[in-house]
């Protein structure tokens, strides 16, 4: 149901993990996700620990789903001296091409405990259905 849009995204993510680089709006980091079908809908869960709900942006244009999030520093005063900072800050993004069989008009989003969960219903035309066999009529063969 999903297609990856950038074959080099995984290499970029690995390089960022090894170098400890943070994402920026011009070069965001990837965010981990799970995607699976549950009954009559497709579920995508993104890990965004420490990201405020208002710092998450979800867009759908045609069949392109884009999720952007920004993790900002918690400490923002001048009298604090940071001793250790291992949690990645900056911008995270993920783009997915959604299949035509998904109803992008009825996507729902929930955000709980640092996990953004999108639920996308499967369109009626994509669901399996039975085809009945009619009585039919006899066809005459045409001979030369």
PDB file of C-alpha atoms in Angstrom:
ATOM      1  CA  UNK A   1       0.000   0.000   0.000  1.00  0.00           C
ATOM      2  CA  UNK A   2       3.003   2.319   0.439  1.00  0.00           C
ATOM      3  CA  UNK A   3       5.945   3.146  -1.749  1.00  0.00           C
ATOM      4  CA  UNK A   4       9.171   4.733  -0.593  1.00  0.00           C
ATOM      5  CA  UNK A   5       9.900   7.949  -2.445  1.00  0.00           C
ATOM      6  CA  UNK A   6      13.644   8.287  -1.840  1.00  0.00           C
ATOM      7  CA  UNK A   7      15.888   5.224  -2.136  1.00  0.00           C
ATOM      8  CA  UNK A   8      18.763   7.093  -0.469  1.00  0.00           C
ATOM      9  CA  UNK A   9      16.724   8.084   2.625  1.00  0.00           C
ATOM     10  CA  UNK A  10      17.930   5.056   4.611  1.00  0.00           C
ATOM     11  CA  UNK A  11      21.579   5.885   3.829  1.00  0.00           C
ATOM     12  CA  UNK A  12      21.020   9.482   4.964  1.00  0.00           C
ATOM     13  CA  UNK A  13      19.360   8.267   8.163  1.00  0.00           C
ATOM     14  CA  UNK A  14      22.241   5.885   8.899  1.00  0.00           C
ATOM     15  CA  UNK A  15      24.801   8.665   8.310  1.00  0.00           C
ATOM     16  CA  UNK A  16      22.888  11.007  10.629  1.00  0.00           C
ATOM     17  CA  UNK A  17      22.779   8.361  13.350  1.00  0.00           C
ATOM     18  CA  UNK A  18      26.517   7.746  13.072  1.00  0.00           C
ATOM     19  CA  UNK A  19      27.462  11.438  13.033  1.00  0.00           C
ATOM     20  CA  UNK A  20      24.825  12.612  15.489  1.00  0.00           C
ATOM     21  CA  UNK A  21      23.639  15.298  13.060  1.00  0.00           C
ATOM     22  CA  UNK A  22      20.314  16.980  13.784  1.00  0.00           C
ATOM     23  CA  UNK A  23      17.737  17.771  11.157  1.00  0.00           C
ATOM     24  CA  UNK A  24      16.990  21.223   9.794  1.00  0.00           C
ATOM     25  CA  UNK A  25      14.036  22.477   7.740  1.00  0.00           C
ATOM     26  CA  UNK A  26      16.186  22.302   4.594  1.00  0.00           C
ATOM     27  CA  UNK A  27      17.621  18.841   5.451  1.00  0.00           C
ATOM     28  CA  UNK A  28      15.337  17.053   7.937  1.00  0.00           C
ATOM     29  CA  UNK A  29      16.106  13.759   9.672  1.00  0.00           C
ATOM     30  CA  UNK A  30      13.929  10.690   9.079  1.00  0.00           C
ATOM     31  CA  UNK A  31      11.510   9.493  11.741  1.00  0.00           C
ATOM     32  CA  UNK A  32      10.972   5.802  12.500  1.00  0.00           C
ATOM     33  CA  UNK A  33       7.591   4.341  11.607  1.00  0.00           C
ATOM     34  CA  UNK A  34       5.506   1.189  11.393  1.00  0.00           C
ATOM     35  CA  UNK A  35       2.824   0.603   8.745  1.00  0.00           C
ATOM     36  CA  UNK A  36       0.272  -2.212   8.716  1.00  0.00           C
ATOM     37  CA  UNK A  37      -3.263  -3.120   7.698  1.00  0.00           C
ATOM     38  CA  UNK A  38      -5.798  -3.545  10.477  1.00  0.00           C
ATOM     39  CA  UNK A  39      -9.192  -4.713   9.262  1.00  0.00           C
ATOM     40  CA  UNK A  40     -10.571  -2.174   6.785  1.00  0.00           C
ATOM     41  CA  UNK A  41      -7.966   0.522   7.366  1.00  0.00           C
ATOM     42  CA  UNK A  42      -4.270   1.109   6.965  1.00  0.00           C
ATOM     43  CA  UNK A  43      -2.396   2.260  10.078  1.00  0.00           C
ATOM     44  CA  UNK A  44       0.863   4.211  10.134  1.00  0.00           C
ATOM     45  CA  UNK A  45       2.563   4.936  13.481  1.00  0.00           C
ATOM     46  CA  UNK A  46       5.438   7.439  13.758  1.00  0.00           C
ATOM     47  CA  UNK A  47       7.745   7.664  16.792  1.00  0.00           C
ATOM     48  CA  UNK A  48       8.048  11.288  17.903  1.00  0.00           C
ATOM     49  CA  UNK A  49       9.124  11.212  21.570  1.00  0.00           C
ATOM     50  CA  UNK A  50       9.492  14.635  23.132  1.00  0.00           C
ATOM     51  CA  UNK A  51       7.715  16.416  20.275  1.00  0.00           C
ATOM     52  CA  UNK A  52       4.839  18.719  21.220  1.00  0.00           C
ATOM     53  CA  UNK A  53       1.528  18.103  19.435  1.00  0.00           C
ATOM     54  CA  UNK A  54       1.558  21.620  17.961  1.00  0.00           C
ATOM     55  CA  UNK A  55       5.017  20.979  16.424  1.00  0.00           C
ATOM     56  CA  UNK A  56       3.646  18.225  14.153  1.00  0.00           C
ATOM     57  CA  UNK A  57       2.438  19.032  10.627  1.00  0.00           C
ATOM     58  CA  UNK A  58       0.558  16.524   8.428  1.00  0.00           C
ATOM     59  CA  UNK A  59      -0.166  17.238   4.754  1.00  0.00           C
ATOM     60  CA  UNK A  60      -1.745  15.173   1.995  1.00  0.00           C
ATOM     61  CA  UNK A  61      -1.487  16.323  -1.597  1.00  0.00           C
ATOM     62  CA  UNK A  62      -2.996  13.884  -4.048  1.00  0.00           C
ATOM     63  CA  UNK A  63      -1.474  10.602  -2.853  1.00  0.00           C
ATOM     64  CA  UNK A  64       1.641  12.073  -1.198  1.00  0.00           C
ATOM     65  CA  UNK A  65       1.531  12.032   2.612  1.00  0.00           C
ATOM     66  CA  UNK A  66       4.070  14.281   4.356  1.00  0.00           C
ATOM     67  CA  UNK A  67       4.629  14.330   8.127  1.00  0.00           C
ATOM     68  CA  UNK A  68       6.989  16.945   9.597  1.00  0.00           C
ATOM     69  CA  UNK A  69       7.814  17.435  13.252  1.00  0.00           C
ATOM     70  CA  UNK A  70      10.250  19.564  15.206  1.00  0.00           C
ATOM     71  CA  UNK A  71      11.776  18.658  18.558  1.00  0.00           C
ATOM     72  CA  UNK A  72      12.825  21.848  20.279  1.00  0.00           C
ATOM     73  CA  UNK A  73      15.163  22.190  23.240  1.00  0.00           C
ATOM     74  CA  UNK A  74      13.383  21.830  26.579  1.00  0.00           C
ATOM     75  CA  UNK A  75      15.723  24.191  28.411  1.00  0.00           C
ATOM     76  CA  UNK A  76      15.450  27.709  27.025  1.00  0.00           C
ATOM     77  CA  UNK A  77      16.844  29.977  29.746  1.00  0.00           C
ATOM     78  CA  UNK A  78      20.250  31.669  29.946  1.00  0.00           C
ATOM     79  CA  UNK A  79      21.081  30.488  33.471  1.00  0.00           C
ATOM     80  CA  UNK A  80      21.111  26.770  32.534  1.00  0.00           C
ATOM     81  CA  UNK A  81      24.382  25.083  31.646  1.00  0.00           C
ATOM     82  CA  UNK A  82      23.876  21.916  29.603  1.00  0.00           C
ATOM     83  CA  UNK A  83      26.027  19.048  30.893  1.00  0.00           C
ATOM     84  CA  UNK A  84      24.956  16.316  28.476  1.00  0.00           C
ATOM     85  CA  UNK A  85      22.741  16.432  25.392  1.00  0.00           C
ATOM     86  CA  UNK A  86      22.180  13.109  23.606  1.00  0.00           C
ATOM     87  CA  UNK A  87      18.566  13.465  22.535  1.00  0.00           C
ATOM     88  CA  UNK A  88      18.362  14.560  18.893  1.00  0.00           C
ATOM     89  CA  UNK A  89      16.798  17.963  18.281  1.00  0.00           C
ATOM     90  CA  UNK A  90      15.661  19.569  15.072  1.00  0.00           C
ATOM     91  CA  UNK A  91      13.318  18.670  12.263  1.00  0.00           C
ATOM     92  CA  UNK A  92      12.121  15.201  11.333  1.00  0.00           C
ATOM     93  CA  UNK A  93      10.115  14.282   8.250  1.00  0.00           C
ATOM     94  CA  UNK A  94       8.717  11.347   6.350  1.00  0.00           C
ATOM     95  CA  UNK A  95       7.053  11.270   2.930  1.00  0.00           C
ATOM     96  CA  UNK A  96       5.000   8.332   1.712  1.00  0.00           C
ATOM     97  CA  UNK A  97       3.191   7.681  -1.542  1.00  0.00           C
ATOM     98  CA  UNK A  98      -0.224   6.253  -0.712  1.00  0.00           C
ATOM     99  CA  UNK A  99      -1.924   3.774  -3.014  1.00  0.00           C
ATOM    100  CA  UNK A 100      -5.067   4.790  -4.906  1.00  0.00           C
ATOM    101  CA  UNK A 101      -6.928   2.181  -2.872  1.00  0.00           C
ATOM    102  CA  UNK A 102      -6.664   4.347   0.277  1.00  0.00           C
ATOM    103  CA  UNK A 103      -9.241   7.045   1.093  1.00  0.00           C
ATOM    104  CA  UNK A 104      -7.061  10.121   1.709  1.00  0.00           C
ATOM    105  CA  UNK A 105     -10.171  12.254   2.368  1.00  0.00           C
ATOM    106  CA  UNK A 106     -10.922  10.389   5.625  1.00  0.00           C
ATOM    107  CA  UNK A 107      -7.500  10.144   7.321  1.00  0.00           C
ATOM    108  CA  UNK A 108      -7.623  10.438  11.117  1.00  0.00           C
ATOM    109  CA  UNK A 109      -4.670  11.295  13.351  1.00  0.00           C
ATOM    110  CA  UNK A 110      -4.097  10.654  17.068  1.00  0.00           C
ATOM    111  CA  UNK A 111      -1.088  11.648  19.140  1.00  0.00           C
ATOM    112  CA  UNK A 112      -0.437   9.874  22.423  1.00  0.00           C
ATOM    113  CA  UNK A 113       2.727   9.164  24.418  1.00  0.00           C
ATOM    114  CA  UNK A 114       4.998  10.440  21.643  1.00  0.00           C
ATOM    115  CA  UNK A 115       3.430   8.257  18.938  1.00  0.00           C
ATOM    116  CA  UNK A 116       1.549   9.801  16.021  1.00  0.00           C
ATOM    117  CA  UNK A 117      -0.948   7.270  14.626  1.00  0.00           C
ATOM    118  CA  UNK A 118      -2.632   7.827  11.276  1.00  0.00           C
ATOM    119  CA  UNK A 119      -5.564   5.671  10.206  1.00  0.00           C
ATOM    120  CA  UNK A 120      -6.470   5.608   6.529  1.00  0.00           C
ATOM    121  CA  UNK A 121      -9.622   3.752   5.432  1.00  0.00           C
ATOM    122  CA  UNK A 122      -9.432   1.423   2.460  1.00  0.00           C
ATOM    123  CA  UNK A 123     -11.758   2.535  -0.346  1.00  0.00           C
ATOM    124  CA  UNK A 124     -14.857   0.490  -1.118  1.00  0.00           C
ATOM    125  CA  UNK A 125     -13.631  -0.240  -4.635  1.00  0.00           C
ATOM    126  CA  UNK A 126     -10.475  -1.864  -3.229  1.00  0.00           C
ATOM    127  CA  UNK A 127     -12.290  -4.258  -0.922  1.00  0.00           C
ATOM    128  CA  UNK A 128     -12.795  -7.841  -2.124  1.00  0.00           C
ATOM    129  CA  UNK A 129     -16.270  -8.603  -3.412  1.00  0.00           C
ATOM    130  CA  UNK A 130     -18.141 -11.488  -4.958  1.00  0.00           C
ATOM    131  CA  UNK A 131     -19.093 -11.426  -8.609  1.00  0.00           C
ATOM    132  CA  UNK A 132     -22.331 -13.204  -9.417  1.00  0.00           C
ATOM    133  CA  UNK A 133     -22.706 -15.234 -12.543  1.00  0.00           C
ATOM    134  CA  UNK A 134     -25.736 -14.274 -14.606  1.00  0.00           C
ATOM    135  CA  UNK A 135     -28.001 -16.620 -16.570  1.00  0.00           C
ATOM    136  CA  UNK A 136     -26.554 -15.289 -19.784  1.00  0.00           C
ATOM    137  CA  UNK A 137     -27.813 -15.841 -23.294  1.00  0.00           C
ATOM    138  CA  UNK A 138     -26.677 -18.314 -25.873  1.00  0.00           C
ATOM    139  CA  UNK A 139     -24.390 -16.916 -28.504  1.00  0.00           C
ATOM    140  CA  UNK A 140     -24.644 -18.076 -32.095  1.00  0.00           C
ATOM    141  CA  UNK A 141     -21.493 -18.911 -33.963  1.00  0.00           C
ATOM    142  CA  UNK A 142     -21.045 -17.073 -37.206  1.00  0.00           C
ATOM    143  CA  UNK A 143     -19.807 -19.219 -40.071  1.00  0.00           C
ATOM    144  CA  UNK A 144     -18.406 -18.015 -43.359  1.00  0.00           C
TER     145      UNK A 144
END
